[in-house]
């Protein structure tokens, strides 16, 4: 009788071990599926968020672009306004950056970096103190000028174009 009990006990132990292994494998498969589905949901949320807000952002950037174009014609009198518009575009770009995937962020990052660099540029190096002049010579930084604004204008225009195209692509992929 004891022998039958031991055989039965071993049989139940083996079945329990197999069922435990099957449960563990099922848990792993379920976890992987949940992470994949969760990733797809996050991707969809990002696309939808970009799609919902991008039109307004693009319109705001286009307004800033036209103001920059207008202010460049009277550059010497409009330096403050130009820097303000550049700062506005930087803030909008930061907002857009949060809604984009990393692969779509290169133009936005470049624009933000350029705007931060421009903010630090002096309006007139000749009016700076001796130490600040030396500092800017050491960094080989220019003063705020029309050429820098023109380069920024090109980058901003490129960002607007890429955002417009990305918006069209996202609209197609969301509707499909």
mmCIF file with all atom_site columns, C-alpha atoms in Angstrom:
data_model
loop_
_atom_site.group_PDB
_atom_site.id
_atom_site.type_symbol
_atom_site.label_atom_id
_atom_site.label_alt_id
_atom_site.label_comp_id
_atom_site.label_asym_id
_atom_site.label_entity_id
_atom_site.label_seq_id
_atom_site.pdbx_PDB_ins_code
_atom_site.Cartn_x
_atom_site.Cartn_y
_atom_site.Cartn_z
_atom_site.occupancy
_atom_site.B_iso_or_equiv
_atom_site.pdbx_formal_charge
_atom_site.auth_seq_id
_atom_site.auth_comp_id
_atom_site.auth_asym_id
_atom_site.auth_atom_id
_atom_site.pdbx_PDB_model_num
ATOM 1   C CA . UNK A 1 1   ? 0.000  0.000  0.000   1.00 0.00 ? 1   UNK A CA 1
ATOM 2   C CA . UNK A 1 2   ? 2.842  2.363  0.824   1.00 0.00 ? 2   UNK A CA 1
ATOM 3   C CA . UNK A 1 3   ? 4.377  1.674  -2.575  1.00 0.00 ? 3   UNK A CA 1
ATOM 4   C CA . UNK A 1 4   ? 1.154  2.621  -4.364  1.00 0.00 ? 4   UNK A CA 1
ATOM 5   C CA . UNK A 1 5   ? 0.940  5.773  -2.256  1.00 0.00 ? 5   UNK A CA 1
ATOM 6   C CA . UNK A 1 6   ? 4.546  6.758  -3.211  1.00 0.00 ? 6   UNK A CA 1
ATOM 7   C CA . UNK A 1 7   ? 3.875  6.087  -6.903  1.00 0.00 ? 7   UNK A CA 1
ATOM 8   C CA . UNK A 1 8   ? 0.677  8.135  -6.742  1.00 0.00 ? 8   UNK A CA 1
ATOM 9   C CA . UNK A 1 9   ? 2.514  10.923 -4.850  1.00 0.00 ? 9   UNK A CA 1
ATOM 10  C CA . UNK A 1 10  ? 5.313  11.018 -7.471  1.00 0.00 ? 10  UNK A CA 1
ATOM 11  C CA . UNK A 1 11  ? 2.736  11.081 -10.259 1.00 0.00 ? 11  UNK A CA 1
ATOM 12  C CA . UNK A 1 12  ? 0.873  14.033 -8.656  1.00 0.00 ? 12  UNK A CA 1
ATOM 13  C CA . UNK A 1 13  ? 4.194  15.846 -8.033  1.00 0.00 ? 13  UNK A CA 1
ATOM 14  C CA . UNK A 1 14  ? 5.167  15.426 -11.705 1.00 0.00 ? 14  UNK A CA 1
ATOM 15  C CA . UNK A 1 15  ? 1.763  16.675 -12.878 1.00 0.00 ? 15  UNK A CA 1
ATOM 16  C CA . UNK A 1 16  ? 2.044  19.673 -10.502 1.00 0.00 ? 16  UNK A CA 1
ATOM 17  C CA . UNK A 1 17  ? 5.530  20.494 -11.790 1.00 0.00 ? 17  UNK A CA 1
ATOM 18  C CA . UNK A 1 18  ? 4.352  20.370 -15.406 1.00 0.00 ? 18  UNK A CA 1
ATOM 19  C CA . UNK A 1 19  ? 1.316  22.515 -14.636 1.00 0.00 ? 19  UNK A CA 1
ATOM 20  C CA . UNK A 1 20  ? 3.552  25.024 -12.823 1.00 0.00 ? 20  UNK A CA 1
ATOM 21  C CA . UNK A 1 21  ? 5.844  25.182 -15.874 1.00 0.00 ? 21  UNK A CA 1
ATOM 22  C CA . UNK A 1 22  ? 2.857  25.664 -18.207 1.00 0.00 ? 22  UNK A CA 1
ATOM 23  C CA . UNK A 1 23  ? 1.541  28.456 -15.924 1.00 0.00 ? 23  UNK A CA 1
ATOM 24  C CA . UNK A 1 24  ? 4.931  30.186 -15.907 1.00 0.00 ? 24  UNK A CA 1
ATOM 25  C CA . UNK A 1 25  ? 5.220  30.034 -19.701 1.00 0.00 ? 25  UNK A CA 1
ATOM 26  C CA . UNK A 1 26  ? 1.656  31.365 -20.039 1.00 0.00 ? 26  UNK A CA 1
ATOM 27  C CA . UNK A 1 27  ? 2.523  34.254 -17.707 1.00 0.00 ? 27  UNK A CA 1
ATOM 28  C CA . UNK A 1 28  ? 5.599  35.165 -19.763 1.00 0.00 ? 28  UNK A CA 1
ATOM 29  C CA . UNK A 1 29  ? 3.626  35.070 -23.032 1.00 0.00 ? 29  UNK A CA 1
ATOM 30  C CA . UNK A 1 30  ? 0.856  37.220 -21.497 1.00 0.00 ? 30  UNK A CA 1
ATOM 31  C CA . UNK A 1 31  ? 3.364  39.765 -20.175 1.00 0.00 ? 31  UNK A CA 1
ATOM 32  C CA . UNK A 1 32  ? 5.026  40.070 -23.596 1.00 0.00 ? 32  UNK A CA 1
ATOM 33  C CA . UNK A 1 33  ? 1.645  40.557 -25.285 1.00 0.00 ? 33  UNK A CA 1
ATOM 34  C CA . UNK A 1 34  ? 0.653  43.223 -22.746 1.00 0.00 ? 34  UNK A CA 1
ATOM 35  C CA . UNK A 1 35  ? 3.909  45.138 -23.292 1.00 0.00 ? 35  UNK A CA 1
ATOM 36  C CA . UNK A 1 36  ? 3.517  44.968 -27.063 1.00 0.00 ? 36  UNK A CA 1
ATOM 37  C CA . UNK A 1 37  ? -0.097 46.115 -26.922 1.00 0.00 ? 37  UNK A CA 1
ATOM 38  C CA . UNK A 1 38  ? 0.767  48.839 -24.397 1.00 0.00 ? 38  UNK A CA 1
ATOM 39  C CA . UNK A 1 39  ? 3.535  50.078 -26.711 1.00 0.00 ? 39  UNK A CA 1
ATOM 40  C CA . UNK A 1 40  ? 1.109  50.229 -29.615 1.00 0.00 ? 40  UNK A CA 1
ATOM 41  C CA . UNK A 1 41  ? -1.376 52.154 -27.493 1.00 0.00 ? 41  UNK A CA 1
ATOM 42  C CA . UNK A 1 42  ? 1.315  54.659 -26.477 1.00 0.00 ? 42  UNK A CA 1
ATOM 43  C CA . UNK A 1 43  ? 2.348  55.056 -30.128 1.00 0.00 ? 43  UNK A CA 1
ATOM 44  C CA . UNK A 1 44  ? -1.256 55.680 -31.103 1.00 0.00 ? 44  UNK A CA 1
ATOM 45  C CA . UNK A 1 45  ? -1.697 58.199 -28.262 1.00 0.00 ? 45  UNK A CA 1
ATOM 46  C CA . UNK A 1 46  ? 1.417  60.105 -29.366 1.00 0.00 ? 46  UNK A CA 1
ATOM 47  C CA . UNK A 1 47  ? 0.279  60.150 -32.990 1.00 0.00 ? 47  UNK A CA 1
ATOM 48  C CA . UNK A 1 48  ? -3.194 61.249 -31.978 1.00 0.00 ? 48  UNK A CA 1
ATOM 49  C CA . UNK A 1 49  ? -1.842 63.951 -29.630 1.00 0.00 ? 49  UNK A CA 1
ATOM 50  C CA . UNK A 1 50  ? 0.442  65.280 -32.377 1.00 0.00 ? 50  UNK A CA 1
ATOM 51  C CA . UNK A 1 51  ? -2.398 65.157 -34.889 1.00 0.00 ? 51  UNK A CA 1
ATOM 52  C CA . UNK A 1 52  ? -4.756 67.007 -32.552 1.00 0.00 ? 52  UNK A CA 1
ATOM 53  C CA . UNK A 1 53  ? -2.366 69.871 -31.695 1.00 0.00 ? 53  UNK A CA 1
ATOM 54  C CA . UNK A 1 54  ? -0.006 70.105 -34.635 1.00 0.00 ? 54  UNK A CA 1
ATOM 55  C CA . UNK A 1 55  ? -2.255 72.201 -36.848 1.00 0.00 ? 55  UNK A CA 1
ATOM 56  C CA . UNK A 1 56  ? -2.310 75.003 -34.263 1.00 0.00 ? 56  UNK A CA 1
ATOM 57  C CA . UNK A 1 57  ? 1.438  74.740 -33.690 1.00 0.00 ? 57  UNK A CA 1
ATOM 58  C CA . UNK A 1 58  ? 2.178  74.850 -37.412 1.00 0.00 ? 58  UNK A CA 1
ATOM 59  C CA . UNK A 1 59  ? -0.058 77.902 -37.825 1.00 0.00 ? 59  UNK A CA 1
ATOM 60  C CA . UNK A 1 60  ? 1.688  79.653 -34.922 1.00 0.00 ? 60  UNK A CA 1
ATOM 61  C CA . UNK A 1 61  ? 5.114  78.847 -36.390 1.00 0.00 ? 61  UNK A CA 1
ATOM 62  C CA . UNK A 1 62  ? 4.008  80.167 -39.790 1.00 0.00 ? 62  UNK A CA 1
ATOM 63  C CA . UNK A 1 63  ? 2.904  83.445 -38.161 1.00 0.00 ? 63  UNK A CA 1
ATOM 64  C CA . UNK A 1 64  ? 6.275  83.703 -36.430 1.00 0.00 ? 64  UNK A CA 1
ATOM 65  C CA . UNK A 1 65  ? 8.027  82.963 -39.715 1.00 0.00 ? 65  UNK A CA 1
ATOM 66  C CA . UNK A 1 66  ? 6.186  85.793 -41.464 1.00 0.00 ? 66  UNK A CA 1
ATOM 67  C CA . UNK A 1 67  ? 6.965  88.189 -38.590 1.00 0.00 ? 67  UNK A CA 1
ATOM 68  C CA . UNK A 1 68  ? 10.651 87.269 -38.737 1.00 0.00 ? 68  UNK A CA 1
ATOM 69  C CA . UNK A 1 69  ? 10.607 87.902 -42.473 1.00 0.00 ? 69  UNK A CA 1
ATOM 70  C CA . UNK A 1 70  ? 8.973  91.277 -41.914 1.00 0.00 ? 70  UNK A CA 1
ATOM 71  C CA . UNK A 1 71  ? 11.327 92.286 -39.076 1.00 0.00 ? 71  UNK A CA 1
ATOM 72  C CA . UNK A 1 72  ? 14.509 91.358 -40.958 1.00 0.00 ? 72  UNK A CA 1
ATOM 73  C CA . UNK A 1 73  ? 13.849 94.157 -43.447 1.00 0.00 ? 73  UNK A CA 1
ATOM 74  C CA . UNK A 1 74  ? 14.251 96.656 -40.574 1.00 0.00 ? 74  UNK A CA 1
ATOM 75  C CA . UNK A 1 75  ? 16.818 94.593 -38.649 1.00 0.00 ? 75  UNK A CA 1
ATOM 76  C CA . UNK A 1 76  ? 18.558 97.367 -36.694 1.00 0.00 ? 76  UNK A CA 1
ATOM 77  C CA . UNK A 1 77  ? 15.300 98.638 -35.195 1.00 0.00 ? 77  UNK A CA 1
ATOM 78  C CA . UNK A 1 78  ? 13.665 95.238 -34.670 1.00 0.00 ? 78  UNK A CA 1
ATOM 79  C CA . UNK A 1 79  ? 16.347 93.207 -32.850 1.00 0.00 ? 79  UNK A CA 1
ATOM 80  C CA . UNK A 1 80  ? 14.278 92.871 -29.683 1.00 0.00 ? 80  UNK A CA 1
ATOM 81  C CA . UNK A 1 81  ? 11.187 91.784 -31.608 1.00 0.00 ? 81  UNK A CA 1
ATOM 82  C CA . UNK A 1 82  ? 13.254 89.266 -33.578 1.00 0.00 ? 82  UNK A CA 1
ATOM 83  C CA . UNK A 1 83  ? 14.666 87.738 -30.403 1.00 0.00 ? 83  UNK A CA 1
ATOM 84  C CA . UNK A 1 84  ? 11.144 87.590 -28.954 1.00 0.00 ? 84  UNK A CA 1
ATOM 85  C CA . UNK A 1 85  ? 9.841  85.758 -32.012 1.00 0.00 ? 85  UNK A CA 1
ATOM 86  C CA . UNK A 1 86  ? 12.773 83.348 -31.885 1.00 0.00 ? 86  UNK A CA 1
ATOM 87  C CA . UNK A 1 87  ? 11.998 82.678 -28.206 1.00 0.00 ? 87  UNK A CA 1
ATOM 88  C CA . UNK A 1 88  ? 8.328  82.049 -29.031 1.00 0.00 ? 88  UNK A CA 1
ATOM 89  C CA . UNK A 1 89  ? 9.261  79.597 -31.754 1.00 0.00 ? 89  UNK A CA 1
ATOM 90  C CA . UNK A 1 90  ? 11.623 77.817 -29.341 1.00 0.00 ? 90  UNK A CA 1
ATOM 91  C CA . UNK A 1 91  ? 8.801  77.340 -26.822 1.00 0.00 ? 91  UNK A CA 1
ATOM 92  C CA . UNK A 1 92  ? 6.459  76.004 -29.499 1.00 0.00 ? 92  UNK A CA 1
ATOM 93  C CA . UNK A 1 93  ? 9.197  73.652 -30.712 1.00 0.00 ? 93  UNK A CA 1
ATOM 94  C CA . UNK A 1 94  ? 9.647  72.358 -27.152 1.00 0.00 ? 94  UNK A CA 1
ATOM 95  C CA . UNK A 1 95  ? 5.931  71.654 -26.975 1.00 0.00 ? 95  UNK A CA 1
ATOM 96  C CA . UNK A 1 96  ? 6.027  69.862 -30.329 1.00 0.00 ? 96  UNK A CA 1
ATOM 97  C CA . UNK A 1 97  ? 9.070  67.833 -29.297 1.00 0.00 ? 97  UNK A CA 1
ATOM 98  C CA . UNK A 1 98  ? 7.061  66.196 -26.497 1.00 0.00 ? 98  UNK A CA 1
ATOM 99  C CA . UNK A 1 99  ? 4.483  64.979 -29.000 1.00 0.00 ? 99  UNK A CA 1
ATOM 100 C CA . UNK A 1 100 ? 6.921  63.506 -31.528 1.00 0.00 ? 100 UNK A CA 1
ATOM 101 C CA . UNK A 1 101 ? 8.733  60.190 -31.682 1.00 0.00 ? 101 UNK A CA 1
ATOM 102 C CA . UNK A 1 102 ? 12.499 60.350 -31.270 1.00 0.00 ? 102 UNK A CA 1
ATOM 103 C CA . UNK A 1 103 ? 13.047 59.526 -34.939 1.00 0.00 ? 103 UNK A CA 1
ATOM 104 C CA . UNK A 1 104 ? 11.004 62.596 -35.962 1.00 0.00 ? 104 UNK A CA 1
ATOM 105 C CA . UNK A 1 105 ? 12.650 65.011 -33.526 1.00 0.00 ? 105 UNK A CA 1
ATOM 106 C CA . UNK A 1 106 ? 15.875 65.978 -35.327 1.00 0.00 ? 106 UNK A CA 1
ATOM 107 C CA . UNK A 1 107 ? 14.619 69.231 -36.922 1.00 0.00 ? 107 UNK A CA 1
ATOM 108 C CA . UNK A 1 108 ? 12.891 70.248 -33.711 1.00 0.00 ? 108 UNK A CA 1
ATOM 109 C CA . UNK A 1 109 ? 16.001 69.639 -31.605 1.00 0.00 ? 109 UNK A CA 1
ATOM 110 C CA . UNK A 1 110 ? 18.163 71.584 -34.067 1.00 0.00 ? 110 UNK A CA 1
ATOM 111 C CA . UNK A 1 111 ? 15.785 74.553 -33.966 1.00 0.00 ? 111 UNK A CA 1
ATOM 112 C CA . UNK A 1 112 ? 15.688 74.575 -30.155 1.00 0.00 ? 112 UNK A CA 1
ATOM 113 C CA . UNK A 1 113 ? 19.482 74.382 -29.972 1.00 0.00 ? 113 UNK A CA 1
ATOM 114 C CA . UNK A 1 114 ? 19.866 77.251 -32.454 1.00 0.00 ? 114 UNK A CA 1
ATOM 115 C CA . UNK A 1 115 ? 17.310 79.394 -30.592 1.00 0.00 ? 115 UNK A CA 1
ATOM 116 C CA . UNK A 1 116 ? 19.167 78.891 -27.305 1.00 0.00 ? 116 UNK A CA 1
ATOM 117 C CA . UNK A 1 117 ? 22.437 79.858 -29.009 1.00 0.00 ? 117 UNK A CA 1
ATOM 118 C CA . UNK A 1 118 ? 20.882 83.007 -30.481 1.00 0.00 ? 118 UNK A CA 1
ATOM 119 C CA . UNK A 1 119 ? 19.470 84.049 -27.098 1.00 0.00 ? 119 UNK A CA 1
ATOM 120 C CA . UNK A 1 120 ? 23.004 84.182 -25.704 1.00 0.00 ? 120 UNK A CA 1
ATOM 121 C CA . UNK A 1 121 ? 24.395 86.312 -28.537 1.00 0.00 ? 121 UNK A CA 1
ATOM 122 C CA . UNK A 1 122 ? 25.023 89.975 -27.742 1.00 0.00 ? 122 UNK A CA 1
ATOM 123 C CA . UNK A 1 123 ? 23.394 92.619 -29.914 1.00 0.00 ? 123 UNK A CA 1
ATOM 124 C CA . UNK A 1 124 ? 26.655 94.534 -30.268 1.00 0.00 ? 124 UNK A CA 1
ATOM 125 C CA . UNK A 1 125 ? 30.026 93.118 -29.200 1.00 0.00 ? 125 UNK A CA 1
ATOM 126 C CA . UNK A 1 126 ? 31.599 96.586 -29.281 1.00 0.00 ? 126 UNK A CA 1
ATOM 127 C CA . UNK A 1 127 ? 29.390 97.713 -26.387 1.00 0.00 ? 127 UNK A CA 1
ATOM 128 C CA . UNK A 1 128 ? 30.440 94.850 -24.121 1.00 0.00 ? 128 UNK A CA 1
ATOM 129 C CA . UNK A 1 129 ? 32.945 95.060 -21.314 1.00 0.00 ? 129 UNK A CA 1
ATOM 130 C CA . UNK A 1 130 ? 36.514 93.930 -21.961 1.00 0.00 ? 130 UNK A CA 1
ATOM 131 C CA . UNK A 1 131 ? 36.036 90.545 -20.263 1.00 0.00 ? 131 UNK A CA 1
ATOM 132 C CA . UNK A 1 132 ? 32.820 89.784 -22.094 1.00 0.00 ? 132 UNK A CA 1
ATOM 133 C CA . UNK A 1 133 ? 34.488 90.683 -25.405 1.00 0.00 ? 133 UNK A CA 1
ATOM 134 C CA . UNK A 1 134 ? 37.308 88.273 -24.617 1.00 0.00 ? 134 UNK A CA 1
ATOM 135 C CA . UNK A 1 135 ? 34.789 85.610 -23.634 1.00 0.00 ? 135 UNK A CA 1
ATOM 136 C CA . UNK A 1 136 ? 32.971 85.926 -26.968 1.00 0.00 ? 136 UNK A CA 1
ATOM 137 C CA . UNK A 1 137 ? 36.268 85.928 -28.885 1.00 0.00 ? 137 UNK A CA 1
ATOM 138 C CA . UNK A 1 138 ? 37.287 82.779 -27.043 1.00 0.00 ? 138 UNK A CA 1
ATOM 139 C CA . UNK A 1 139 ? 33.989 81.111 -27.950 1.00 0.00 ? 139 UNK A CA 1
ATOM 140 C CA . UNK A 1 140 ? 34.243 82.517 -31.463 1.00 0.00 ? 140 UNK A CA 1
ATOM 141 C CA . UNK A 1 141 ? 30.638 83.640 -31.188 1.00 0.00 ? 141 UNK A CA 1
ATOM 142 C CA . UNK A 1 142 ? 29.243 86.345 -33.405 1.00 0.00 ? 142 UNK A CA 1
ATOM 143 C CA . UNK A 1 143 ? 26.966 89.126 -32.481 1.00 0.00 ? 143 UNK A CA 1
ATOM 144 C CA . UNK A 1 144 ? 23.275 88.926 -33.304 1.00 0.00 ? 144 UNK A CA 1
ATOM 145 C CA . UNK A 1 145 ? 23.058 89.761 -37.019 1.00 0.00 ? 145 UNK A CA 1
ATOM 146 C CA . UNK A 1 146 ? 20.936 89.328 -40.133 1.00 0.00 ? 146 UNK A CA 1
ATOM 147 C CA . UNK A 1 147 ? 22.856 86.279 -41.334 1.00 0.00 ? 147 UNK A CA 1
ATOM 148 C CA . UNK A 1 148 ? 22.117 84.398 -38.118 1.00 0.00 ? 148 UNK A CA 1
ATOM 149 C CA . UNK A 1 149 ? 18.446 85.316 -38.354 1.00 0.00 ? 149 UNK A CA 1
ATOM 150 C CA . UNK A 1 150 ? 18.376 84.198 -41.999 1.00 0.00 ? 150 UNK A CA 1
ATOM 151 C CA . UNK A 1 151 ? 19.858 80.826 -41.036 1.00 0.00 ? 151 UNK A CA 1
ATOM 152 C CA . UNK A 1 152 ? 17.263 80.497 -38.283 1.00 0.00 ? 152 UNK A CA 1
ATOM 153 C CA . UNK A 1 153 ? 14.541 81.427 -40.760 1.00 0.00 ? 153 UNK A CA 1
ATOM 154 C CA . UNK A 1 154 ? 15.637 78.567 -43.029 1.00 0.00 ? 154 UNK A CA 1
ATOM 155 C CA . UNK A 1 155 ? 15.644 76.077 -40.130 1.00 0.00 ? 155 UNK A CA 1
ATOM 156 C CA . UNK A 1 156 ? 12.214 77.230 -38.974 1.00 0.00 ? 156 UNK A CA 1
ATOM 157 C CA . UNK A 1 157 ? 10.873 76.942 -42.504 1.00 0.00 ? 157 UNK A CA 1
ATOM 158 C CA . UNK A 1 158 ? 12.311 73.423 -42.759 1.00 0.00 ? 158 UNK A CA 1
ATOM 159 C CA . UNK A 1 159 ? 10.688 72.448 -39.464 1.00 0.00 ? 159 UNK A CA 1
ATOM 160 C CA . UNK A 1 160 ? 7.312  73.718 -40.630 1.00 0.00 ? 160 UNK A CA 1
ATOM 161 C CA . UNK A 1 161 ? 7.626  71.716 -43.844 1.00 0.00 ? 161 UNK A CA 1
ATOM 162 C CA . UNK A 1 162 ? 8.625  68.517 -42.051 1.00 0.00 ? 162 UNK A CA 1
ATOM 163 C CA . UNK A 1 163 ? 5.816  68.919 -39.489 1.00 0.00 ? 163 UNK A CA 1
ATOM 164 C CA . UNK A 1 164 ? 3.283  69.458 -42.257 1.00 0.00 ? 164 UNK A CA 1
ATOM 165 C CA . UNK A 1 165 ? 4.446  66.313 -44.051 1.00 0.00 ? 165 UNK A CA 1
ATOM 166 C CA . UNK A 1 166 ? 4.490  64.336 -40.801 1.00 0.00 ? 166 UNK A CA 1
ATOM 167 C CA . UNK A 1 167 ? 0.956  65.505 -40.073 1.00 0.00 ? 167 UNK A CA 1
ATOM 168 C CA . UNK A 1 168 ? -0.191 64.254 -43.473 1.00 0.00 ? 168 UNK A CA 1
ATOM 169 C CA . UNK A 1 169 ? 1.526  60.891 -42.930 1.00 0.00 ? 169 UNK A CA 1
ATOM 170 C CA . UNK A 1 170 ? 0.006  60.506 -39.480 1.00 0.00 ? 170 UNK A CA 1
ATOM 171 C CA . UNK A 1 171 ? -3.448 61.361 -40.803 1.00 0.00 ? 171 UNK A CA 1
ATOM 172 C CA . UNK A 1 172 ? -3.134 58.548 -43.331 1.00 0.00 ? 172 UNK A CA 1
ATOM 173 C CA . UNK A 1 173 ? -1.897 56.012 -40.780 1.00 0.00 ? 173 UNK A CA 1
ATOM 174 C CA . UNK A 1 174 ? -4.539 56.907 -38.178 1.00 0.00 ? 174 UNK A CA 1
ATOM 175 C CA . UNK A 1 175 ? -7.368 56.685 -40.709 1.00 0.00 ? 175 UNK A CA 1
ATOM 176 C CA . UNK A 1 176 ? -6.183 53.408 -42.223 1.00 0.00 ? 176 UNK A CA 1
#
